[in-house]
Short mmCIF file of C-alpha atoms and ligand atoms in Angstrom, two decimals:
data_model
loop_
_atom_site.label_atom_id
_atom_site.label_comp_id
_atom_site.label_asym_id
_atom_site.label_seq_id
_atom_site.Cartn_x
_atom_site.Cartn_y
_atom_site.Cartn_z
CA UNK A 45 157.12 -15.70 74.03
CA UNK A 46 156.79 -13.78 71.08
CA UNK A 47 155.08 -10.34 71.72
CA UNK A 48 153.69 -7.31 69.73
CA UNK A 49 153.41 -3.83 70.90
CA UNK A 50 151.73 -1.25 69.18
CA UNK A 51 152.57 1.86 69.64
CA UNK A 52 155.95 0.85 70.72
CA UNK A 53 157.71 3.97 69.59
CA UNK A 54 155.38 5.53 71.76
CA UNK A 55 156.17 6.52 75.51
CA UNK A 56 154.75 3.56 77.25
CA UNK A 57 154.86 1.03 74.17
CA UNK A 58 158.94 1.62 74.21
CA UNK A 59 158.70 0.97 78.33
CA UNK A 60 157.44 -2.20 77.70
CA UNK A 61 159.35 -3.09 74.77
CA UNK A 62 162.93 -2.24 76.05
CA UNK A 63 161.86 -4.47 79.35
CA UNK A 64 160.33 -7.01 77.65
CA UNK A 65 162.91 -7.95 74.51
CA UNK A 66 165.09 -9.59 77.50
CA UNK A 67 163.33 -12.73 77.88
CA UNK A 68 161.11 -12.35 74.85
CA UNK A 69 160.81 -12.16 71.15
CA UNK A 70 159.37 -8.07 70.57
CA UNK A 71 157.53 -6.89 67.22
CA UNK A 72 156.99 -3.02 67.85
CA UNK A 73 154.53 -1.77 65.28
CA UNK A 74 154.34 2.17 65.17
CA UNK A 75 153.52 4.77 62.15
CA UNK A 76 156.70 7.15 63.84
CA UNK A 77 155.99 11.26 63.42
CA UNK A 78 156.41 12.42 60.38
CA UNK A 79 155.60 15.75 59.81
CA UNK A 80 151.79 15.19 59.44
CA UNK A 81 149.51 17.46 61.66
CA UNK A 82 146.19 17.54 63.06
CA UNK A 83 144.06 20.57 62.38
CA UNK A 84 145.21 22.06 65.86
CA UNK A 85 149.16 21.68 64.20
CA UNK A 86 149.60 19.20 67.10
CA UNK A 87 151.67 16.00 65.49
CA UNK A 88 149.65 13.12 64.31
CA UNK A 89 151.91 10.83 65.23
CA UNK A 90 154.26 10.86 68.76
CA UNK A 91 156.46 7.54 68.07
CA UNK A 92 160.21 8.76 68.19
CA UNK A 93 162.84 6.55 67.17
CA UNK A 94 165.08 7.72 70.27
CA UNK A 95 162.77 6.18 72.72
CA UNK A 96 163.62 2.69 71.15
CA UNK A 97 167.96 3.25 71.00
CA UNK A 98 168.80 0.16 72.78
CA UNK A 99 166.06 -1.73 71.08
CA UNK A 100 166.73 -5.66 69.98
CA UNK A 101 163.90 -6.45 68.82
CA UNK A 102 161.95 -6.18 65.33
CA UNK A 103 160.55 -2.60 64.00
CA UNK A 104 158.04 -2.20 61.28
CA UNK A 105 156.98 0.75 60.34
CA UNK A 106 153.20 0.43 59.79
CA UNK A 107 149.72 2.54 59.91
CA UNK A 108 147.69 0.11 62.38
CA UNK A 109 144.53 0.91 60.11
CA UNK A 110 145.90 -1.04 57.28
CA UNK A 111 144.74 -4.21 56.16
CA UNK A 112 148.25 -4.75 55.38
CA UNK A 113 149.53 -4.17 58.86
CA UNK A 114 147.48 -6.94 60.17
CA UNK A 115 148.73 -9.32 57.53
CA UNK A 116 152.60 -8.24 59.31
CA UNK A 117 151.17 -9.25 62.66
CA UNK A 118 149.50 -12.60 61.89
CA UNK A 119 152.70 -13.75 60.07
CA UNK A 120 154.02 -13.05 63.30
CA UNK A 121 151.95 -15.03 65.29
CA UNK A 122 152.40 -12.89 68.71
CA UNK A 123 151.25 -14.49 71.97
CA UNK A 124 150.53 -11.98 73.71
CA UNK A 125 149.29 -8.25 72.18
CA UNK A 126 150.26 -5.19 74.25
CA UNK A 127 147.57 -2.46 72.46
CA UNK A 128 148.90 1.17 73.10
CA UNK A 129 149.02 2.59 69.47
CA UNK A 130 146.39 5.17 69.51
CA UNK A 131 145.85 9.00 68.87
CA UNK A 132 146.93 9.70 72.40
CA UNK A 133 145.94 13.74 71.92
CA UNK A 134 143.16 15.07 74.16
CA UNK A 135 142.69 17.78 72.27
CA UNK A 136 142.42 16.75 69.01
CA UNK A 137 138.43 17.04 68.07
CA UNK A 138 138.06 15.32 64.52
CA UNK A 139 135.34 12.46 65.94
CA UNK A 140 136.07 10.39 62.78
CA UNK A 141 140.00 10.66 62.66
CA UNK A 142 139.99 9.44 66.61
CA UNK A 143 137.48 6.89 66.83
CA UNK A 144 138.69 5.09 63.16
CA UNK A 145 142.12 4.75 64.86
CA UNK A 146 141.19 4.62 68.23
CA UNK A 147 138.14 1.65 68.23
CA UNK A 148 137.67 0.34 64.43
CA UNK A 149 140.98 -0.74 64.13
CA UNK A 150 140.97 -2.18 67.98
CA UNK A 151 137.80 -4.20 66.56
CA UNK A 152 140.18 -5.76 64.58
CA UNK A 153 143.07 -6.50 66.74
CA UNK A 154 140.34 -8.32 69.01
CA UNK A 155 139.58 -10.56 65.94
CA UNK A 156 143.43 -11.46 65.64
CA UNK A 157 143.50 -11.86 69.04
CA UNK A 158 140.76 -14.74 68.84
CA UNK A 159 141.96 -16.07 65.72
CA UNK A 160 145.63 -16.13 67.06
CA UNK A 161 144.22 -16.91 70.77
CA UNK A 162 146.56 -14.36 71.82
CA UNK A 163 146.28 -12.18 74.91
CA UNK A 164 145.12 -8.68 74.51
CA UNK A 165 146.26 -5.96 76.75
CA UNK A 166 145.19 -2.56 75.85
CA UNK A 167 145.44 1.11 76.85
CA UNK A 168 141.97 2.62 78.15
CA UNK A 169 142.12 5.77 80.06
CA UNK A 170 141.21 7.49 83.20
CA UNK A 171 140.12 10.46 80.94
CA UNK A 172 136.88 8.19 80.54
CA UNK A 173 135.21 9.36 83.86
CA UNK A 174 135.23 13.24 83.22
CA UNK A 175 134.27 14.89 86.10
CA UNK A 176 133.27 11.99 88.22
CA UNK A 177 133.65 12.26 91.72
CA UNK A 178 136.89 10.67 93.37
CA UNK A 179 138.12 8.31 93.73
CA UNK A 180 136.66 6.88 90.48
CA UNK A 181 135.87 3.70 89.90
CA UNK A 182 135.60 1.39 86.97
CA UNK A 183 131.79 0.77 85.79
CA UNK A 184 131.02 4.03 87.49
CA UNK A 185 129.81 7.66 86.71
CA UNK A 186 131.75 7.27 83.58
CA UNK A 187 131.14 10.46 81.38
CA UNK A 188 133.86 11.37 78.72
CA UNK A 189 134.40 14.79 77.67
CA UNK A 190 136.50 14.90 74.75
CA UNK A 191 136.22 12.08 71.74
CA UNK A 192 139.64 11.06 72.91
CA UNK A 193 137.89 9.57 76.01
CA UNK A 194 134.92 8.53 74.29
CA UNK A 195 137.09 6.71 72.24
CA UNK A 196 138.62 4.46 75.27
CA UNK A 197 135.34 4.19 76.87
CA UNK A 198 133.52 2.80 73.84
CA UNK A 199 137.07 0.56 73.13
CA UNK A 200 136.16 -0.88 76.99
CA UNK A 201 132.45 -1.00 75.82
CA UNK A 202 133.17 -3.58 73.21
CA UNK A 203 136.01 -5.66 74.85
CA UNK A 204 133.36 -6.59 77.23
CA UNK A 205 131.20 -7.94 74.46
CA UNK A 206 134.02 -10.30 73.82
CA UNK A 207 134.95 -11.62 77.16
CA UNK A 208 133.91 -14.73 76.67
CA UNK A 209 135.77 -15.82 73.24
CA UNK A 210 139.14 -14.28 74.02
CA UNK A 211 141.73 -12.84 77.31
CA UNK A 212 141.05 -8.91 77.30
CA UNK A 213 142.43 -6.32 79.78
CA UNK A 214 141.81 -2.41 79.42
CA UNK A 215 144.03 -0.44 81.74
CA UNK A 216 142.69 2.53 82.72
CA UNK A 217 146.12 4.65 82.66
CA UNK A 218 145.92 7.95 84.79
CA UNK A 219 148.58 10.79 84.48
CA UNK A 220 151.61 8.41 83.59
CA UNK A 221 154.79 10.22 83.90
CA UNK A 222 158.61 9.23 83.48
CA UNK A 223 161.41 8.35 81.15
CA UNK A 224 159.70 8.44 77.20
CA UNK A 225 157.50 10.83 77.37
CA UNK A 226 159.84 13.74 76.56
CA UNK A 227 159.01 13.40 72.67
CA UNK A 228 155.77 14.05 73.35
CA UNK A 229 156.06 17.65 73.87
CA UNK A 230 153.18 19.38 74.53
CA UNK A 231 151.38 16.31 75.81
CA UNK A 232 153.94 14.97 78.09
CA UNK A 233 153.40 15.26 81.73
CA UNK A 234 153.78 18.62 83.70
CA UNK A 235 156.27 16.84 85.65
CA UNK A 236 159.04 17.08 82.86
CA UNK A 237 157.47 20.58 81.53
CA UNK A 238 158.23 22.34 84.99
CA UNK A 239 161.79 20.81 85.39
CA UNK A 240 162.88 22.10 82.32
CA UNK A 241 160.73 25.77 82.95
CA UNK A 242 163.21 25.61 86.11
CA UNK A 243 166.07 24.22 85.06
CA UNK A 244 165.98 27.21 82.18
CA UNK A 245 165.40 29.34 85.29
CA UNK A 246 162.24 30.22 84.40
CA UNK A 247 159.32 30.70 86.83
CA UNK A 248 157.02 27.71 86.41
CA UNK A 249 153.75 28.55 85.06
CA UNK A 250 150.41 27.05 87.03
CA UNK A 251 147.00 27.13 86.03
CA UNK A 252 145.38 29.26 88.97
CA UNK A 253 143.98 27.28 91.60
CA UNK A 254 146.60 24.89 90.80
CA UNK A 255 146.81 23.46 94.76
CA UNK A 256 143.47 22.41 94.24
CA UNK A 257 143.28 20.88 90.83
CA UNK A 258 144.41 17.18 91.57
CA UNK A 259 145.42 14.24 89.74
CA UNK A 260 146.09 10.87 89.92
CA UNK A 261 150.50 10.82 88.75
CA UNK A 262 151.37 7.53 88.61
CA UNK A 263 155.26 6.49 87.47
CA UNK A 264 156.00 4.72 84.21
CA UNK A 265 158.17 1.84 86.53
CA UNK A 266 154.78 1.39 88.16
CA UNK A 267 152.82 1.39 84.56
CA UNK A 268 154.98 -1.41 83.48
CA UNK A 269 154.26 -3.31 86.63
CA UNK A 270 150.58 -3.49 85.59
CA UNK A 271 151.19 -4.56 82.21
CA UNK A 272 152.69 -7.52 83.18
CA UNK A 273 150.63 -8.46 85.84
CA UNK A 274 147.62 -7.99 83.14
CA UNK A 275 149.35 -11.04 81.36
CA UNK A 276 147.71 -12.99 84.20
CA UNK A 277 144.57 -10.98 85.53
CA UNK A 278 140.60 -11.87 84.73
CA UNK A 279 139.39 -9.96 81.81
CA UNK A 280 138.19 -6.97 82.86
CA UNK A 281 139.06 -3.12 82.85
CA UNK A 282 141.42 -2.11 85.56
CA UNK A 283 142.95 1.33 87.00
CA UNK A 284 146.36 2.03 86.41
CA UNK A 285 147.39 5.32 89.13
CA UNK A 286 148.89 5.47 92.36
CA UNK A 287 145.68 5.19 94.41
CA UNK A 288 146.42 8.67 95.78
CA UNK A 289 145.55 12.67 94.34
CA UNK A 290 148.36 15.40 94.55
CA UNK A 291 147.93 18.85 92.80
CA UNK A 292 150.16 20.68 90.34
CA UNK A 293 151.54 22.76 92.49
CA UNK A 294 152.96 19.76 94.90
CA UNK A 295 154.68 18.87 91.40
CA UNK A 296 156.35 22.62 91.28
CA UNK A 297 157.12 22.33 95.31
CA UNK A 298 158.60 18.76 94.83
CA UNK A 299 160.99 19.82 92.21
CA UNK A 300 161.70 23.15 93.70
CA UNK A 301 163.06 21.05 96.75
CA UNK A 302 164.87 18.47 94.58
CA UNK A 303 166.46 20.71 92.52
CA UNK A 304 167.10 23.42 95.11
CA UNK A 305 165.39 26.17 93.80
CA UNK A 306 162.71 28.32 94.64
CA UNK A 307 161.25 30.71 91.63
CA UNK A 308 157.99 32.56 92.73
CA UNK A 309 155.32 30.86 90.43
CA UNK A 310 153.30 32.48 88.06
CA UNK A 311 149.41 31.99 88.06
CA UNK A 312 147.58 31.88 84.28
CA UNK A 313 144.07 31.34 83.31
CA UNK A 314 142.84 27.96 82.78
CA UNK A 315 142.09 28.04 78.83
CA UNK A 316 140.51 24.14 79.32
CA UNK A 317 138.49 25.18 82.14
CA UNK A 318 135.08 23.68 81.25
CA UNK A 319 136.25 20.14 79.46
CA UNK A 320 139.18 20.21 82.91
CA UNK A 321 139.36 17.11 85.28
CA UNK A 322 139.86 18.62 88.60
CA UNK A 323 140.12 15.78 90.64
CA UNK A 324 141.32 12.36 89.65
CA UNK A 325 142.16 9.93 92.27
CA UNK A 326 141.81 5.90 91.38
CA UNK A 327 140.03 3.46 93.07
CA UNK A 328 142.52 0.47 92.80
CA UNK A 329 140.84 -3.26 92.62
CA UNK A 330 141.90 -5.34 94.88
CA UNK A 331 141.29 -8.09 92.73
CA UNK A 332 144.26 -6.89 90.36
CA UNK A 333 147.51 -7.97 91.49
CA UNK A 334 149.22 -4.76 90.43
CA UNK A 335 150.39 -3.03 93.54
CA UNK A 336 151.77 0.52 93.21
CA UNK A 337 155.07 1.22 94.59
CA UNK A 338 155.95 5.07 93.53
CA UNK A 339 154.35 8.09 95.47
CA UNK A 340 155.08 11.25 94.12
CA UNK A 341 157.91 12.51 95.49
CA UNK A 342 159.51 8.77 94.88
CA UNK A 343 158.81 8.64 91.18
CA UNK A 344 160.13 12.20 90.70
CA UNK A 345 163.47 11.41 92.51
CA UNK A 346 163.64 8.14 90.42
CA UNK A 347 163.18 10.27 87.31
CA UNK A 348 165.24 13.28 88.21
CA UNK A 349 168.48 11.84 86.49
CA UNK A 350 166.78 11.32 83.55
CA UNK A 351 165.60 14.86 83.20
CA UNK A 352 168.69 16.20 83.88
CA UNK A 353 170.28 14.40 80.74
CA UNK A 354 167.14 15.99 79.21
CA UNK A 355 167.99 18.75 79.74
CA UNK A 356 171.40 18.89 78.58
CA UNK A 357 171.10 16.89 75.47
CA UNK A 358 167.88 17.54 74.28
CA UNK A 359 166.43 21.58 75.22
CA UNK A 360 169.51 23.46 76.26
CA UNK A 361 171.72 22.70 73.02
N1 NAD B 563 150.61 8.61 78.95
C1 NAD B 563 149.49 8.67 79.66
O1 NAD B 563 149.46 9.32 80.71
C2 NAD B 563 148.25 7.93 79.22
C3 NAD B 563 147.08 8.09 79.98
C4 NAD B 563 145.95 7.41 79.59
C5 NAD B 563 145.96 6.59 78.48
N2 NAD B 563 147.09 6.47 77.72
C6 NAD B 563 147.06 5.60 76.53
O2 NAD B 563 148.16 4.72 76.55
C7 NAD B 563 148.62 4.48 75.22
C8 NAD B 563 150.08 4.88 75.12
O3 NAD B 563 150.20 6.23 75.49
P1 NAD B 563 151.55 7.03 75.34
O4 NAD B 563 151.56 8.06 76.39
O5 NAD B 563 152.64 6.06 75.24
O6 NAD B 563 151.27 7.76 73.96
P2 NAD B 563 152.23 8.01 72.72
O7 NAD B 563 151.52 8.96 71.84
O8 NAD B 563 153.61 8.31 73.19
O9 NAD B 563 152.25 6.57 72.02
C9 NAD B 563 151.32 6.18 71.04
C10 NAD B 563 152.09 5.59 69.88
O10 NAD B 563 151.15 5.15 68.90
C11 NAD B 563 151.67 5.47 67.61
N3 NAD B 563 150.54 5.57 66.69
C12 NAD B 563 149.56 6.50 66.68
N4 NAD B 563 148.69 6.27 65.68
C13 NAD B 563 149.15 5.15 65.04
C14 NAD B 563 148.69 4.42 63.90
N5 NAD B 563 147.60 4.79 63.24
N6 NAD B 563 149.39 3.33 63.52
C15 NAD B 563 150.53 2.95 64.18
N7 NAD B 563 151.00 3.61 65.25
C16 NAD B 563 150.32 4.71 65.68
C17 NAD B 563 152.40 6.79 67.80
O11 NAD B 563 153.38 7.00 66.79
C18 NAD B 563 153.00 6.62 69.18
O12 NAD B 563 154.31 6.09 69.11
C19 NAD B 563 147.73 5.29 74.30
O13 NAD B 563 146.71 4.43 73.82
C20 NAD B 563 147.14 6.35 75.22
O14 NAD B 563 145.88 6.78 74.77
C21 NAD B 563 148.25 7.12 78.08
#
């Protein structure tokens, strides 16, 4: 089949497209960093070419809010559209910046998508339901804090008006961790951020309270089992996590244990405190065929080889 990511330069788009260019024809679209910033000096743009070495398939280079982007990708005539280009950033606040990106331009790709009768698979976000009570669940208590979530609830908003014209998933990602995300620095998961704090030796740094803040960590191997089995579910918006909460500090204890250290922790004030989510937990549909396989202390293990070449390649040098 022949199949566009956006965003594929990106830490799940490059998943997908490294797994997917062996039975397929790939198109990654993705603007790559440059040294543009947002008014916070966070990076625009995360897409780093070292998440796509190994990659087969095309690469074009391309702003996804360009009419001339969208020519690209109807020459191409993809099959099926994998949607994860977006400002990713929760903390970036320019409303217009993140919701032009964010849902104009996915207004368009659902256009293609009819006109091409393509499939549409695109990245929502469990950031969409705030501070509702766990487990959450999709259609309910919904209430974004940041216009980063706004933006993916309003993008699942409009899919729905569209259901009936065209095959639309939303996954609703929760804290996705693994292999890719390194390049996202700031943003990547804490997962990666308190390896490396103890690989340097450092003691790893916790928001206080961290054994009670929880969150939903689900493993990139099990994000990429969704995304294929959304080539084949109802339209709809769907949860991607692991179905089950752990705190930060089981993250610290975990890798202490792995790694065979055990640094005393240090405890700092919660700068995010009244935007925080301080307990995610997804309510998995049944009616979705994707099936979690990582827990926690799996996914880390999986990934542990991965940040130990991390480690050595890309912060100690
Ligand atoms: N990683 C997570 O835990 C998580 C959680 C919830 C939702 N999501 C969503 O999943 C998707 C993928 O997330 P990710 O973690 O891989 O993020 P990422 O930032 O690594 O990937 C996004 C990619 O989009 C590209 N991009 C940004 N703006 C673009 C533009 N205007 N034109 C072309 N390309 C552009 C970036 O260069 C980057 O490569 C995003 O839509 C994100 O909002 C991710």
């Amino acid at each position: 089949m022949r199949i566009l990511i956006t965003g594929g330069a990106g830490f799940i788009g490059s998943a997908l497209a490294l797994f997917l260019q062996e039975n397929h024809e790939v198109l990654v679209v993705d603007k790559m960093r440059s040294g543009a910033v947002f008014e916070n000096g966070n990076l625009e743009c995360l897409g780093h070419f070292k998440n796509l070495l190994g990659f087969k398939g095309e690469l074009y280079v391309a702003d996804i809010n360009e009419e001339k982007t969208l020519k690209i990708i109807k020459d191409f005539k993809p099959e099926i559209i994998f949607h994860k280009a977006a400002i990713s950033d929760t903390t970036i606040y320019d409303q217009n910046k993140i919701l032009t990106t964010n849902l104009n331009t996915f207004k368009e790709f659902i256009k293609l998508s009819i006109d091409l009768n393509a499939k549409l698979i695109y990245a929502s976000s469990a950031s969409v339901y705030g501070d509702a009570p766990s487990p959450q669940i999709v259609g309910i208590n919904e209430n974004p804090k940041n216009p980063y979530a706004f933006s993916k609830l309003m993008m699942d908003v409009l899919a729905q008006k569209y259901y009936d014209k065209a095959h639309l998933v939303g996954l609703r990602y929760f804290n996705v961790y693994g292999k890719g995300e390194f390049y996202k620095g700031k943003t990547s998961s804490m997962i990666v951020q308190f390896a490396h704090q103890i690989l340097a030796g450092k003691n790893p740094r916790l928001f206080r309270g961290s054994d009670r803040i929880y969150r939903d960590f689900v493993y990139i191997k099990d994000c990429l089992e969704a995304n294929i089995k959304a080539i084949e579910a109802k339209n709809g918006v769907y949860n991607v996590g692991s179905g089950k909460a752990r705190t930060f500090q089981d993250i610290v204890d975990i890798l202490q244990k792995e790694l065979n250290t055990n640094l005393s922790c240090e405890y700092i004030k919660n700068p995010y405190e009244k935007f925080y989510q301080f307990h995610t937990q997804a309510k998995l549909d049944e009616s979705f065929a994707y099936k979690p396989k990582y827990s926690l202390e799996e996914g880390i293990k999986d990934y542990l080889p991965e940040i130990l070449r991390l480690f050595e390649k890309e912060v100690n040098v």
